Short mmCIF file of C-alpha atoms in Angstrom, two decimals:
data_model
loop_
_atom_site.label_atom_id
_atom_site.label_comp_id
_atom_site.label_asym_id
_atom_site.label_seq_id
_atom_site.Cartn_x
_atom_site.Cartn_y
_atom_site.Cartn_z
CA SER A 298 -12.31 -0.24 78.62
CA LEU A 299 -14.55 2.05 76.61
CA ARG A 300 -16.48 -0.82 75.00
CA GLY A 301 -17.50 -2.33 78.32
CA GLU A 302 -15.07 -5.24 77.90
CA PRO A 303 -12.56 -6.03 80.63
CA LEU A 304 -9.13 -4.52 80.00
CA ASN A 305 -6.53 -7.21 79.28
CA LEU A 306 -3.27 -5.79 80.61
CA ARG A 307 -1.31 -8.91 79.63
CA ALA A 308 -1.95 -8.09 75.97
CA LEU A 309 -0.29 -4.70 76.48
CA ILE A 310 2.80 -5.87 78.38
CA ARG A 311 6.07 -6.14 76.44
CA GLN A 312 9.60 -6.96 77.47
CA PRO A 313 11.60 -3.77 78.04
CA LEU A 314 14.43 -2.81 75.73
CA VAL A 315 17.78 -3.26 77.51
CA PHE A 316 21.09 -1.82 76.27
CA PRO A 317 24.59 -2.55 77.55
CA GLU A 318 26.25 0.70 78.63
CA THR A 319 28.88 0.20 75.90
CA LEU A 320 26.37 0.14 73.02
CA PRO A 321 27.26 2.74 70.32
CA LEU A 322 24.61 5.28 69.26
CA LEU A 323 23.78 3.97 65.79
CA PRO A 324 23.07 0.39 66.94
CA ALA A 325 20.99 1.87 69.79
CA LEU A 326 19.01 3.89 67.25
CA GLU A 327 18.46 0.75 65.16
CA GLN A 328 17.25 -1.20 68.22
CA PHE A 329 14.83 1.60 69.11
CA ARG A 330 13.46 1.48 65.56
CA ASN A 331 13.06 -2.31 65.58
CA ALA A 332 11.47 -2.43 69.03
CA ARG A 333 9.13 0.49 68.28
CA THR A 334 9.66 1.99 71.71
CA HIS A 335 11.03 5.27 72.99
CA PHE A 336 13.04 4.26 76.03
CA ALA A 337 15.43 1.55 77.17
CA PHE A 338 17.17 0.48 80.35
CA VAL A 339 20.96 0.75 80.35
CA VAL A 340 22.82 -1.98 82.26
CA ASP A 341 26.44 -2.48 83.25
CA GLU A 342 28.49 -5.64 82.76
CA PHE A 343 26.92 -7.18 85.87
CA GLY A 344 23.35 -6.56 84.71
CA SER A 345 22.74 -3.75 87.19
CA VAL A 346 20.58 -0.93 85.86
CA GLU A 347 22.68 2.19 85.36
CA GLY A 348 19.84 4.34 84.05
CA ILE A 349 17.34 4.94 81.31
CA VAL A 350 18.01 6.29 77.83
CA THR A 351 15.31 7.65 75.55
CA LEU A 352 15.08 7.78 71.79
CA SER A 353 15.14 11.56 72.17
CA ASP A 354 18.46 11.32 74.09
CA VAL A 355 20.00 9.34 71.22
CA MET A 356 18.61 11.69 68.56
CA GLU A 357 19.81 14.80 70.40
CA THR A 358 23.28 13.30 70.81
CA ILE A 359 23.45 12.72 67.06
CA ALA A 360 21.67 15.85 65.79
CA GLY A 361 21.92 18.35 68.65
CA ASN A 362 19.05 19.86 70.62
CA LEU A 363 15.73 19.11 68.99
CA PRO A 364 12.92 21.66 69.30
CA ASN A 365 9.95 20.58 71.37
CA GLU A 366 6.71 22.48 70.95
CA VAL A 367 5.88 21.81 74.60
CA GLU A 368 9.06 23.54 75.77
CA GLU A 369 8.24 27.01 74.46
CA ILE A 370 8.94 28.47 77.89
CA ASP A 371 11.29 26.58 80.17
CA ALA A 372 9.28 26.26 83.38
CA ARG A 373 12.48 25.81 85.38
CA HIS A 374 13.11 29.53 84.95
CA ASP A 375 9.59 30.51 86.01
CA ILE A 376 9.89 33.07 88.82
CA GLN A 377 7.67 36.00 89.67
CA LYS A 378 7.73 38.73 92.27
CA ASN A 379 4.60 38.97 94.40
CA PRO A 380 3.03 42.26 95.56
CA ASP A 381 4.07 41.48 99.16
CA GLY A 382 7.78 41.41 98.19
CA SER A 383 8.09 37.62 98.21
CA TRP A 384 8.93 35.53 95.16
CA THR A 385 7.21 32.43 93.76
CA ALA A 386 9.51 30.12 91.81
CA ASN A 387 9.53 26.71 90.16
CA GLY A 388 11.18 24.12 92.41
CA HIS A 389 13.34 22.97 89.50
CA MET A 390 14.82 26.43 88.94
CA PRO A 391 18.64 26.27 88.93
CA LEU A 392 20.15 28.03 91.95
CA GLU A 393 22.58 29.90 89.68
CA ASP A 394 19.54 31.56 88.07
CA LEU A 395 17.69 32.10 91.36
CA VAL A 396 20.51 34.11 92.96
CA GLN A 397 20.05 36.74 90.24
CA TYR A 398 16.72 37.54 91.96
CA VAL A 399 17.20 36.35 95.53
CA PRO A 400 20.60 36.63 97.28
CA LEU A 401 20.86 33.25 99.01
CA PRO A 402 24.09 32.00 100.58
CA LEU A 403 25.14 28.91 98.61
CA ASP A 404 27.80 26.37 99.50
CA GLU A 405 30.28 26.17 96.61
CA LYS A 406 30.76 22.42 97.23
CA ARG A 407 27.06 21.60 97.23
CA GLU A 408 25.79 18.50 95.44
CA TYR A 409 22.39 19.96 94.53
CA HIS A 410 21.61 22.47 91.80
CA THR A 411 17.93 23.47 92.17
CA ILE A 412 15.63 25.04 94.75
CA ALA A 413 14.11 21.58 95.35
CA GLY A 414 17.59 20.15 95.95
CA LEU A 415 18.36 22.94 98.43
CA LEU A 416 15.17 22.19 100.38
CA MET A 417 15.90 18.45 100.38
CA GLU A 418 19.44 19.09 101.64
CA TYR A 419 18.21 21.27 104.52
CA LEU A 420 15.39 18.87 105.48
CA GLN A 421 17.23 15.62 104.63
CA ARG A 422 14.00 14.34 103.06
CA ILE A 423 11.43 15.28 100.42
CA PRO A 424 9.52 18.38 101.60
CA GLN A 425 5.78 18.38 102.07
CA THR A 426 3.47 21.19 100.97
CA GLY A 427 3.53 24.02 103.51
CA GLU A 428 6.92 23.20 105.04
CA GLU A 429 9.29 26.10 105.67
CA VAL A 430 13.07 26.35 105.82
CA GLN A 431 15.15 29.44 106.61
CA VAL A 432 18.07 29.96 104.24
CA GLY A 433 20.05 33.12 104.90
CA ASP A 434 17.65 36.07 105.03
CA TYR A 435 14.80 34.17 103.34
CA LEU A 436 12.11 31.75 104.42
CA LEU A 437 11.51 29.11 101.73
CA LYS A 438 7.98 27.71 101.86
CA THR A 439 6.90 24.79 99.68
CA LEU A 440 3.63 25.69 97.97
CA GLN A 441 3.16 22.62 95.77
CA VAL A 442 4.62 19.10 95.90
CA GLU A 443 3.41 16.47 93.41
CA SER A 444 4.72 12.91 93.07
CA HIS A 445 7.67 13.63 95.38
CA ARG A 446 8.65 16.65 93.25
CA VAL A 447 8.75 20.19 94.59
CA GLN A 448 6.82 22.18 91.98
CA LYS A 449 6.38 25.65 93.54
CA VAL A 450 8.24 27.46 96.30
CA GLN A 451 7.64 30.85 97.88
CA LEU A 452 10.74 32.78 98.95
CA ILE A 453 9.84 35.24 101.69
CA PRO A 454 12.37 37.92 102.71
CA LEU A 455 13.03 38.04 106.45
CA HIS A 456 13.83 41.18 108.38
CA ASN A 457 15.71 40.52 111.65
CA GLY A 458 14.90 36.81 111.30
CA GLU A 459 11.13 37.33 111.12
CA PRO A 460 8.78 37.50 108.11
CA ASP A 461 8.00 41.06 107.01
CA PRO A 462 4.92 42.20 109.02
CA GLU A 463 3.61 44.02 105.91
CA MET A 464 3.08 40.66 104.17
#
């Protein structure tokens, strides 16, 4: 700690808030208020965790999308063209938005929706920084992976199956 005293983690630990999946919104909001926390586990009738719900999820369901000063620019839609003709994009960019810039062949029955999901489908695992995958006429290279999340990807156009020699 800052005062030179040992940090007592036990004093900070609290039981998590747990909601049944059938709990209506207003009682959930009341439980959030009483527990003074911002997230809860959601469990099914057998006690299995179905997911996590946040106070923000509940509020947005009641009041609609709430503005967030951090979300001024949605980073998922961050894409830029590089001088060499390649593109650098956020790994969380939806594929429906990406194809407006880069014509990739997409399977209509796919179960992934982002560039990161596309890479994981092709590799059948979480990509590592520097890994490359050919998709159609493009080479997708992971530039940045943090905490198992693909953050940045470079999309390099291929000519006759090879990277452009001018790059």
